[in-house]
PDB file of C-alpha atoms in Angstrom:
ATOM      1  CA  MET L  28       0.000   0.000   0.000  1.00 42.00           C
ATOM      2  CA  LYS L  29       1.440   3.350  -1.031  1.00 50.00           C
ATOM      3  CA  HIS L  30       1.661   6.483   1.070  1.00 43.00           C
ATOM      4  CA  VAL L  31       0.774   9.599  -0.877  1.00 48.00           C
ATOM      5  CA  LEU L  32      -0.519  13.121  -0.563  1.00 53.00           C
ATOM      6  CA  ILE L  33      -4.129  13.577  -1.570  1.00 38.00           C
ATOM      7  CA  ALA L  34      -6.914  15.911  -0.525  1.00 34.00           C
ATOM      8  CA  SER L  35      -9.689  14.759   1.749  1.00 35.00           C
ATOM      9  CA  ALA L  36     -13.037  14.553  -0.016  1.00 34.00           C
ATOM     10  CA  ALA L  37     -14.576  17.553   1.719  1.00 33.00           C
ATOM     11  CA  ALA L  38     -11.522  19.772   1.369  1.00 36.00           C
ATOM     12  CA  ALA L  39     -11.005  18.779  -2.247  1.00 36.00           C
ATOM     13  CA  ALA L  40     -14.608  19.604  -3.107  1.00 32.00           C
ATOM     14  CA  ALA L  41     -14.121  23.157  -1.918  1.00 33.00           C
ATOM     15  CA  ALA L  42     -10.734  23.391  -3.604  1.00 35.00           C
ATOM     16  CA  ILE L  43     -11.996  22.141  -6.958  1.00 32.00           C
ATOM     17  CA  PHE L  44     -14.997  24.433  -6.913  1.00 31.00           C
ATOM     18  CA  ALA L  45     -12.810  27.416  -6.034  1.00 34.00           C
ATOM     19  CA  SER L  46     -10.506  26.599  -8.939  1.00 37.00           C
ATOM     20  CA  SER L  47     -13.111  27.811 -11.415  1.00 35.00           C
ATOM     21  CA  ALA L  48     -12.176  31.272 -10.166  1.00 35.00           C
ATOM     22  CA  GLY L  49      -8.491  30.432 -10.143  1.00 38.00           C
ATOM     23  CA  ALA L  50      -8.352  29.955  -6.385  1.00 35.00           C
ATOM     24  CA  GLN L  51      -7.636  26.235  -6.004  1.00 37.00           C
ATOM     25  CA  SER L  52      -5.110  25.604  -3.220  1.00 35.00           C
ATOM     26  CA  SER L  53      -2.898  22.687  -2.278  1.00 36.00           C
ATOM     27  CA  ALA L  54      -3.147  23.699   1.368  1.00 31.00           C
ATOM     28  CA  SER L  55      -5.845  21.050   1.873  1.00 31.00           C
ATOM     29  CA  LEU L  56      -3.487  18.204   1.053  1.00 33.00           C
ATOM     30  CA  SER L  57      -2.828  15.699   3.817  1.00 31.00           C
ATOM     31  CA  LEU L  58      -1.155  12.323   4.203  1.00 30.00           C
ATOM     32  CA  VAL L  59      -3.499   9.337   3.795  1.00 32.00           C
ATOM     33  CA  HIS L  60      -3.426   5.707   2.794  1.00 32.00           C
ATOM     34  CA  ALA L  61      -5.318   4.624  -0.302  1.00 39.00           C
ATOM     35  CA  SER L  62      -5.525   1.780  -2.751  1.00 38.00           C
ATOM     36  CA  PRO L  63      -4.680   2.368  -6.425  1.00 40.00           C
ATOM     37  CA  ALA L  64      -7.530   0.124  -7.547  1.00 40.00           C
ATOM     38  CA  ARG L  65      -9.551   1.670 -10.346  1.00 39.00           C
ATOM     39  CA  GLU L  66     -13.146   2.517  -9.476  1.00 42.00           C
ATOM     40  CA  LYS L  67     -15.712   2.423 -12.275  1.00 46.00           C
ATOM     41  CA  SER L  68     -18.357   5.104 -12.405  1.00 48.00           C
ATOM     42  CA  SER L  69     -21.939   3.857 -12.202  1.00 45.00           C
ATOM     43  CA  VAL L  70     -23.263   7.229 -13.315  1.00 52.00           C
ATOM     44  CA  LYS L  71     -23.469   7.319 -17.105  1.00 54.00           C
ATOM     45  CA  VAL L  72     -24.187  10.564 -18.935  1.00 58.00           C
ATOM     46  CA  HIS L  73     -24.362  10.763 -22.724  1.00 56.00           C
ATOM     47  CA  ALA L  74     -21.882  13.038 -24.432  1.00 57.00           C
ATOM     48  CA  ALA L  75     -23.153  16.548 -25.072  1.00 55.00           C
ATOM     49  CA  SER L  76     -24.668  16.929 -28.523  1.00 62.00           C
ATOM     50  CA  ASP L  77     -24.384  20.701 -28.870  1.00 67.00           C
ATOM     51  CA  PRO L  78     -22.535  23.689 -27.338  1.00 76.00           C
ATOM     52  CA  ALA L  79     -25.525  24.733 -25.224  1.00 83.00           C
ATOM     53  CA  GLU L  80     -25.786  21.289 -23.652  1.00 83.00           C
ATOM     54  CA  ILE L  81     -22.098  21.143 -22.840  1.00 85.00           C
ATOM     55  CA  GLN L  82     -22.434  24.407 -20.937  1.00 86.00           C
ATOM     56  CA  GLU L  83     -25.341  22.898 -18.995  1.00 88.00           C
ATOM     57  CA  LEU L  84     -23.295  19.792 -18.199  1.00 89.00           C
ATOM     58  CA  ALA L  85     -20.389  21.942 -17.035  1.00 88.00           C
ATOM     59  CA  ASP L  86     -22.686  23.857 -14.692  1.00 89.00           C
ATOM     60  CA  ALA L  87     -24.137  20.580 -13.386  1.00 92.00           C
ATOM     61  CA  ALA L  88     -20.655  19.162 -12.831  1.00 90.00           C
ATOM     62  CA  GLU L  89     -19.659  22.202 -10.774  1.00 90.00           C
ATOM     63  CA  ARG L  90     -22.777  21.789  -8.630  1.00 93.00           C
ATOM     64  CA  ALA L  91     -22.058  18.091  -8.150  1.00 92.00           C
ATOM     65  CA  VAL L  92     -18.512  18.834  -7.000  1.00 90.00           C
ATOM     66  CA  ALA L  93     -19.746  21.552  -4.635  1.00 90.00           C
ATOM     67  CA  ASN L  94     -22.157  18.992  -3.132  1.00 92.00           C
ATOM     68  CA  SER L  95     -19.421  16.323  -2.853  1.00 90.00           C
ATOM     69  CA  GLU L  96     -21.284  14.127  -5.354  1.00 92.00           C
ATOM     70  CA  PHE L  97     -18.066  12.891  -6.901  1.00 92.00           C
ATOM     71  CA  GLU L  98     -19.454   9.859  -8.703  1.00 92.00           C
ATOM     72  CA  LYS L  99     -22.059  12.019 -10.411  1.00 93.00           C
ATOM     73  CA  ALA L 100     -19.429  14.659 -11.177  1.00 91.00           C
ATOM     74  CA  SER L 101     -17.204  12.015 -12.738  1.00 93.00           C
ATOM     75  CA  GLY L 102     -19.923  10.960 -15.172  1.00 92.00           C
ATOM     76  CA  LEU L 103     -20.666  14.556 -16.090  1.00 92.00           C
ATOM     77  CA  PHE L 104     -17.012  15.425 -16.645  1.00 92.00           C
ATOM     78  CA  THR L 105     -16.589  12.357 -18.864  1.00 92.00           C
ATOM     79  CA  ALA L 106     -19.588  13.391 -20.953  1.00 90.00           C
ATOM     80  CA  ILE L 107     -18.153  16.885 -21.354  1.00 91.00           C
ATOM     81  CA  ILE L 108     -14.633  15.786 -22.252  1.00 92.00           C
ATOM     82  CA  ASP L 109     -15.835  13.091 -24.687  1.00 89.00           C
ATOM     83  CA  SER L 110     -18.118  15.524 -26.492  1.00 87.00           C
ATOM     84  CA  ASP L 111     -17.213  16.800 -29.947  1.00 86.00           C
ATOM     85  CA  HIS L 112     -18.170  20.220 -28.606  1.00 85.00           C
ATOM     86  CA  PHE L 113     -15.689  20.275 -25.710  1.00 88.00           C
ATOM     87  CA  SER L 114     -13.574  22.758 -27.671  1.00 88.00           C
ATOM     88  CA  THR L 115     -16.470  25.240 -27.667  1.00 87.00           C
ATOM     89  CA  LEU L 116     -15.882  25.922 -23.985  1.00 87.00           C
ATOM     90  CA  GLU L 117     -13.643  28.862 -23.176  1.00 90.00           C
ATOM     91  CA  TYR L 118      -9.985  27.930 -22.708  1.00 92.00           C
ATOM     92  CA  ASP L 119      -9.935  28.540 -18.966  1.00 91.00           C
ATOM     93  CA  ARG L 120     -13.099  26.506 -18.459  1.00 90.00           C
ATOM     94  CA  ARG L 121     -11.697  23.601 -20.472  1.00 92.00           C
ATOM     95  CA  HIS L 122      -8.711  23.623 -18.148  1.00 94.00           C
ATOM     96  CA  TYR L 123     -11.027  23.764 -15.145  1.00 92.00           C
ATOM     97  CA  VAL L 124     -13.029  20.772 -16.409  1.00 93.00           C
ATOM     98  CA  LEU L 125      -9.908  18.679 -17.029  1.00 95.00           C
ATOM     99  CA  SER L 126      -8.321  19.645 -13.721  1.00 95.00           C
ATOM    100  CA  SER L 127     -11.511  18.997 -11.769  1.00 94.00           C
ATOM    101  CA  ALA L 128     -12.100  15.690 -13.545  1.00 96.00           C
ATOM    102  CA  ALA L 129      -8.546  14.635 -12.679  1.00 97.00           C
ATOM    103  CA  GLU L 130      -8.952  15.473  -9.009  1.00 94.00           C
ATOM    104  CA  VAL L 131     -12.322  13.744  -8.806  1.00 95.00           C
ATOM    105  CA  ALA L 132     -10.752  10.660 -10.379  1.00 95.00           C
ATOM    106  CA  SER L 133      -8.030  10.767  -7.714  1.00 95.00           C
ATOM    107  CA  LEU L 134     -10.610  11.041  -4.959  1.00 93.00           C
ATOM    108  CA  ARG L 135     -12.339   7.978  -6.396  1.00 91.00           C
ATOM    109  CA  THR L 136      -8.940   6.178  -6.447  1.00 94.00           C
ATOM    110  CA  ASP L 137      -9.070   5.884 -10.233  1.00 95.00           C
ATOM    111  CA  PHE L 138      -5.434   6.921 -10.535  1.00 97.00           C
ATOM    112  CA  VAL L 139      -5.009   5.577 -14.067  1.00 97.00           C
ATOM    113  CA  SER L 140      -7.663   7.992 -15.330  1.00 96.00           C
ATOM    114  CA  ALA L 141      -6.418  10.746 -13.030  1.00 97.00           C
ATOM    115  CA  HIS L 142      -2.908  10.474 -14.428  1.00 98.00           C
ATOM    116  CA  ALA L 143      -4.127  10.619 -18.028  1.00 97.00           C
ATOM    117  CA  LEU L 144      -6.228  13.686 -17.209  1.00 97.00           C
ATOM    118  CA  TYR L 145      -3.438  15.435 -15.327  1.00 98.00           C
ATOM    119  CA  LYS L 146      -1.148  14.932 -18.311  1.00 98.00           C
ATOM    120  CA  GLN L 147      -3.704  16.916 -20.300  1.00 96.00           C
ATOM    121  CA  THR L 148      -4.103  19.641 -17.687  1.00 96.00           C
ATOM    122  CA  THR L 149      -0.350  20.137 -17.357  1.00 97.00           C
ATOM    123  CA  ALA L 150      -0.136  20.701 -21.118  1.00 96.00           C
ATOM    124  CA  HIS L 151      -2.315  23.812 -20.712  1.00 93.00           C
ATOM    125  CA  GLN L 152      -0.854  27.279 -20.372  1.00 93.00           C
ATOM    126  CA  LEU L 153      -2.954  27.692 -17.223  1.00 93.00           C
ATOM    127  CA  ALA L 154      -1.394  24.670 -15.510  1.00 96.00           C
ATOM    128  CA  GLY L 155      -0.373  25.479 -11.966  1.00 96.00           C
ATOM    129  CA  SER L 156       1.019  23.803  -8.889  1.00 97.00           C
ATOM    130  CA  ASP L 157      -2.203  21.892  -8.205  1.00 96.00           C
ATOM    131  CA  ASP L 158      -2.082  20.286 -11.636  1.00 97.00           C
ATOM    132  CA  TRP L 159       1.553  19.238 -11.275  1.00 98.00           C
ATOM    133  CA  MET L 160       1.111  18.063  -7.690  1.00 98.00           C
ATOM    134  CA  GLY L 161      -1.897  16.059  -8.843  1.00 97.00           C
ATOM    135  CA  ARG L 162       0.135  14.538 -11.662  1.00 97.00           C
ATOM    136  CA  LEU L 163       2.891  13.676  -9.190  1.00 98.00           C
ATOM    137  CA  ASN L 164       0.332  12.084  -6.895  1.00 96.00           C
ATOM    138  CA  ALA L 165      -1.271   9.991  -9.644  1.00 97.00           C
ATOM    139  CA  ALA L 166       2.051   8.961 -11.181  1.00 98.00           C
ATOM    140  CA  TRP L 167       3.220   7.802  -7.761  1.00 97.00           C
ATOM    141  CA  PHE L 168       0.142   5.621  -7.290  1.00 97.00           C
ATOM    142  CA  ILE L 169       0.442   3.899 -10.667  1.00 97.00           C
ATOM    143  CA  ASP L 170       4.184   3.340 -10.134  1.00 97.00           C
ATOM    144  CA  ASP L 171       5.229   5.593 -13.003  1.00 98.00           C
ATOM    145  CA  LEU L 172       8.303   6.782 -11.119  1.00 97.00           C
ATOM    146  CA  ASP L 173       9.878   8.416 -14.164  1.00 98.00           C
ATOM    147  CA  ASP L 174       6.865  10.696 -14.569  1.00 98.00           C
ATOM    148  CA  ALA L 175       6.652  11.226 -10.815  1.00 98.00           C
ATOM    149  CA  VAL L 176      10.252  12.456 -10.808  1.00 98.00           C
ATOM    150  CA  ASP L 177       9.572  14.665 -13.838  1.00 98.00           C
ATOM    151  CA  SER L 178       6.574  16.150 -12.008  1.00 98.00           C
ATOM    152  CA  LEU L 179       8.630  16.636  -8.865  1.00 98.00           C
ATOM    153  CA  ASP L 180      11.218  18.476 -10.961  1.00 98.00           C
ATOM    154  CA  MET L 181       8.564  20.834 -12.321  1.00 98.00           C
ATOM    155  CA  VAL L 182       7.163  21.541  -8.848  1.00 98.00           C
ATOM    156  CA  ALA L 183      10.639  22.168  -7.433  1.00 98.00           C
ATOM    157  CA  ARG L 184      11.509  24.594 -10.236  1.00 98.00           C
ATOM    158  CA  ASN L 185       8.322  26.600 -10.114  1.00 98.00           C
ATOM    159  CA  TRP L 186       6.631  26.118  -6.743  1.00 98.00           C
ATOM    160  CA  PRO L 187       9.281  24.882  -4.287  1.00 98.00           C
ATOM    161  CA  ASP L 188       7.128  25.670  -1.251  1.00 97.00           C
ATOM    162  CA  GLU L 189       4.704  22.966  -2.414  1.00 97.00           C
ATOM    163  CA  LEU L 190       7.356  20.342  -1.665  1.00 97.00           C
ATOM    164  CA  ARG L 191       6.262  20.501   1.973  1.00 96.00           C
ATOM    165  CA  PHE L 192       3.208  18.458   1.000  1.00 96.00           C
ATOM    166  CA  VAL L 193       5.327  15.489  -0.073  1.00 96.00           C
ATOM    167  CA  SER L 194       5.802  12.946   2.697  1.00 95.00           C
ATOM    168  CA  GLU L 195       9.249  12.003   3.934  1.00 95.00           C
ATOM    169  CA  TRP L 196       8.936   8.418   2.717  1.00 95.00           C
ATOM    170  CA  ALA L 197       7.780   9.448  -0.750  1.00 96.00           C
ATOM    171  CA  MET L 198      10.483  12.124  -1.022  1.00 97.00           C
ATOM    172  CA  ASN L 199      13.209   9.644  -0.105  1.00 97.00           C
ATOM    173  CA  SER L 200      11.911   7.155  -2.680  1.00 97.00           C
ATOM    174  CA  LEU L 201      11.643   9.726  -5.470  1.00 98.00           C
ATOM    175  CA  LEU L 202      15.101  11.125  -4.806  1.00 98.00           C
ATOM    176  CA  ALA L 203      16.551   7.615  -4.831  1.00 97.00           C
ATOM    177  CA  HIS L 204      14.925   7.005  -8.221  1.00 98.00           C
ATOM    178  CA  ALA L 205      16.101  10.387  -9.520  1.00 98.00           C
ATOM    179  CA  ARG L 206      19.699   9.486  -8.691  1.00 96.00           C
ATOM    180  CA  SER L 207      19.740   6.865 -11.454  1.00 95.00           C
ATOM    181  CA  TYR L 208      17.038   8.304 -13.714  1.00 96.00           C
ATOM    182  CA  GLN L 209      17.808  12.024 -13.765  1.00 94.00           C
ATOM    183  CA  ALA L 210      20.679  13.168 -11.566  1.00 94.00           C
ATOM    184  CA  ASP L 211      20.094  16.858 -12.282  1.00 96.00           C
ATOM    185  CA  THR L 212      16.660  16.551 -10.718  1.00 97.00           C
ATOM    186  CA  GLU L 213      18.101  15.016  -7.555  1.00 98.00           C
ATOM    187  CA  LEU L 214      20.416  18.002  -7.098  1.00 98.00           C
ATOM    188  CA  LEU L 215      17.711  20.540  -7.958  1.00 98.00           C
ATOM    189  CA  VAL L 216      15.183  19.070  -5.529  1.00 98.00           C
ATOM    190  CA  LEU L 217      17.730  18.761  -2.724  1.00 98.00           C
ATOM    191  CA  GLN L 218      18.710  22.410  -3.199  1.00 98.00           C
ATOM    192  CA  LYS L 219      15.067  23.516  -3.125  1.00 98.00           C
ATOM    193  CA  LEU L 220      14.392  21.416  -0.032  1.00 98.00           C
ATOM    194  CA  PHE L 221      17.308  23.105   1.681  1.00 97.00           C
ATOM    195  CA  GLU L 222      16.276  26.597   0.567  1.00 97.00           C
ATOM    196  CA  THR L 223      12.718  26.088   1.829  1.00 97.00           C
ATOM    197  CA  SER L 224      13.861  24.489   5.113  1.00 95.00           C
ATOM    198  CA  TRP L 225      11.980  21.263   4.351  1.00 97.00           C
ATOM    199  CA  GLN L 226      11.414  19.026   7.355  1.00 93.00           C
ATOM    200  CA  THR L 227      10.729  15.359   7.954  1.00 92.00           C
ATOM    201  CA  ASP L 228       7.378  14.054   9.163  1.00 91.00           C
ATOM    202  CA  LEU L 229       8.731  14.482  12.712  1.00 88.00           C
ATOM    203  CA  GLY L 230       9.359  18.185  12.181  1.00 89.00           C
ATOM    204  CA  VAL L 231      13.166  18.125  12.019  1.00 88.00           C
ATOM    205  CA  GLU L 232      15.524  18.815   9.152  1.00 90.00           C
ATOM    206  CA  PRO L 233      16.558  15.761   7.110  1.00 95.00           C
ATOM    207  CA  THR L 234      20.209  15.213   7.992  1.00 93.00           C
ATOM    208  CA  HIS L 235      20.593  12.358   5.515  1.00 95.00           C
ATOM    209  CA  LEU L 236      19.394  14.561   2.653  1.00 97.00           C
ATOM    210  CA  TRP L 237      21.673  17.418   3.664  1.00 97.00           C
ATOM    211  CA  LEU L 238      24.620  14.992   3.682  1.00 96.00           C
ATOM    212  CA  ARG L 239      23.674  13.818   0.215  1.00 97.00           C
ATOM    213  CA  LEU L 240      23.459  17.426  -0.978  1.00 98.00           C
ATOM    214  CA  ILE L 241      26.881  18.203   0.519  1.00 97.00           C
ATOM    215  CA  GLU L 242      28.290  15.118  -1.198  1.00 96.00           C
ATOM    216  CA  ILE L 243      26.973  16.180  -4.616  1.00 97.00           C
ATOM    217  CA  LEU L 244      28.181  19.759  -4.175  1.00 97.00           C
ATOM    218  CA  ALA L 245      31.620  18.486  -3.158  1.00 95.00           C
ATOM    219  CA  GLU L 246      31.730  16.354  -6.313  1.00 95.00           C
ATOM    220  CA  HIS L 247      31.125  19.546  -8.300  1.00 95.00           C
ATOM    221  CA  ASP L 248      33.747  21.469  -6.277  1.00 95.00           C
ATOM    222  CA  ASP L 249      31.022  23.810  -5.013  1.00 96.00           C
ATOM    223  CA  ILE L 250      32.636  24.139  -1.594  1.00 95.00           C
ATOM    224  CA  LYS L 251      31.021  27.381  -0.452  1.00 95.00           C
ATOM    225  CA  PRO L 252      27.430  26.112  -0.958  1.00 96.00           C
ATOM    226  CA  ALA L 253      28.450  22.814   0.645  1.00 96.00           C
ATOM    227  CA  LEU L 254      29.642  24.695   3.719  1.00 93.00           C
ATOM    228  CA  ALA L 255      26.354  26.565   3.871  1.00 94.00           C
ATOM    229  CA  VAL L 256      24.516  23.245   4.005  1.00 95.00           C
ATOM    230  CA  SER L 257      26.985  21.893   6.566  1.00 91.00           C
ATOM    231  CA  SER L 258      26.187  24.802   8.873  1.00 87.00           C
ATOM    232  CA  ARG L 259      22.665  23.410   9.287  1.00 87.00           C
ATOM    233  CA  LEU L 260      23.722  19.953  10.441  1.00 86.00           C
ATOM    234  CA  ARG L 261      22.366  19.223  13.910  1.00 79.00           C
ATOM    235  CA  ASP L 262      23.219  15.539  14.197  1.00 82.00           C
ATOM    236  CA  PRO L 263      26.643  14.826  15.708  1.00 83.00           C
ATOM    237  CA  LEU L 264      26.743  11.528  13.811  1.00 87.00           C
ATOM    238  CA  ALA L 265      26.533  13.526  10.580  1.00 87.00           C
ATOM    239  CA  VAL L 266      29.585  15.512  11.619  1.00 86.00           C
ATOM    240  CA  VAL L 267      31.408  12.284  12.468  1.00 87.00           C
ATOM    241  CA  THR L 268      30.482  10.998   9.014  1.00 90.00           C
ATOM    242  CA  MET L 269      31.909  14.085   7.348  1.00 89.00           C
ATOM    243  CA  LEU L 270      35.099  13.891   9.390  1.00 88.00           C
ATOM    244  CA  SER L 271      35.661  10.225   8.555  1.00 89.00           C
ATOM    245  CA  ASP L 272      34.413   9.954   4.963  1.00 91.00           C
ATOM    246  CA  LYS L 273      36.820  11.025   2.210  1.00 93.00           C
ATOM    247  CA  ARG L 274      33.923  12.149   0.019  1.00 94.00           C
ATOM    248  CA  PHE L 275      33.513  15.138   2.341  1.00 93.00           C
ATOM    249  CA  GLU L 276      37.219  15.823   2.753  1.00 92.00           C
ATOM    250  CA  PRO L 277      37.358  18.917   0.483  1.00 93.00           C
ATOM    251  CA  VAL L 278      34.552  20.523   2.485  1.00 93.00           C
ATOM    252  CA  VAL L 279      36.015  19.698   5.905  1.00 90.00           C
ATOM    253  CA  GLU L 280      39.494  20.841   4.944  1.00 90.00           C
ATOM    254  CA  SER L 281      38.163  24.180   3.712  1.00 88.00           C
ATOM    255  CA  ALA L 282      36.834  25.052   7.195  1.00 84.00           C
ATOM    256  CA  PRO L 283      37.983  22.549   9.824  1.00 81.00           C
ATOM    257  CA  ASP L 284      36.807  24.754  12.722  1.00 78.00           C
ATOM    258  CA  TRP L 285      33.213  24.325  11.542  1.00 74.00           C
ATOM    259  CA  PHE L 286      33.045  20.633  12.341  1.00 76.00           C
ATOM    260  CA  SER L 287      32.747  20.218  16.096  1.00 65.00           C
ATOM    261  CA  VAL L 288      30.874  17.151  17.318  1.00 64.00           C
ATOM    262  CA  GLU L 289      30.304  18.732  20.747  1.00 63.00           C
ATOM    263  CA  GLU L 290      28.838  21.978  19.378  1.00 56.00           C
ATOM    264  CA  THR L 291      26.660  20.085  16.920  1.00 54.00           C
ATOM    265  CA  MET L 292      25.374  17.881  19.737  1.00 49.00           C
ATOM    266  CA  ASP L 293      24.367  20.954  21.765  1.00 49.00           C
ATOM    267  CA  ALA L 294      22.577  22.471  18.765  1.00 51.00           C
ATOM    268  CA  GLY L 295      20.870  19.149  18.060  1.00 49.00           C
ATOM    269  CA  ILE L 296      19.529  18.926  21.608  1.00 40.00           C
ATOM    270  CA  ILE L 297      18.071  22.411  21.329  1.00 41.00           C
ATOM    271  CA  GLU L 298      16.425  21.605  17.983  1.00 52.00           C
ATOM    272  CA  ALA L 299      15.000  18.343  19.314  1.00 47.00           C
ATOM    273  CA  ARG L 300      13.456  20.126  22.277  1.00 45.00           C
ATOM    274  CA  LEU L 301      11.892  22.744  20.009  1.00 44.00           C
ATOM    275  CA  ALA L 302      10.468  20.009  17.765  1.00 51.00           C
ATOM    276  CA  VAL L 303       8.909  18.248  20.748  1.00 48.00           C
ATOM    277  CA  GLU L 304       7.383  21.506  22.006  1.00 54.00           C
ATOM    278  CA  ALA L 305       5.984  22.259  18.548  1.00 56.00           C
ATOM    279  CA  HIS L 306       4.182  18.921  18.472  1.00 56.00           C
TER     280      HIS L 306
END
């Protein structure tokens, strides 16, 4: 069973409906467990036969989403998208329909359909962080790790703050895949995680990821940025690792006074206490 970030039904309904005015937010995302089994819709709606009818179906779909009638909304969205008159809708409303249909499919655990729909929404000029986070979510569930990493790359480049919605376990898995699939993405995401002060599910900074970032920067002879990352280490074992591992030697030798196990231990205790108080 996969762990992934997906909106709760009630929160997603409000978010989808708000998106018609361009106000959809990823703030409602939370960590849940779900099964990637595809759910078939029992609500069948015939494809719209003329432009006027497709407008009516679009209005009905918005009402269904607002009322959390996701199965009904799914049938309506399918009828709209399959219609020969789908192109008669205004560009922004076509994007809204595709994006909403994709999120409804995710809520119904039909991640195969959701992924196909999100690939369409992300091709639109209006595609935003919700579309790419949704694509990442769906790709993760159908085990398309290449596309999940590509989506993660896009989010990191354009909306790095959204990375906080990705769970620690999923982030570790995607970065591990990126290392062999697309090394540039691994470095980019690690840098964005550091810049946005990303934290683990326990509310502390990810020492293992910072060490990996330092290692990559050292390989590129980017010593100054590597030192900046080193300054945030709060785990004395991480400092011991840097002092004993030749991969970090160029960084340690550039500022040996920075690497004190005792001082790091004191800072780590303070951070741990703050994390406990925050939770």
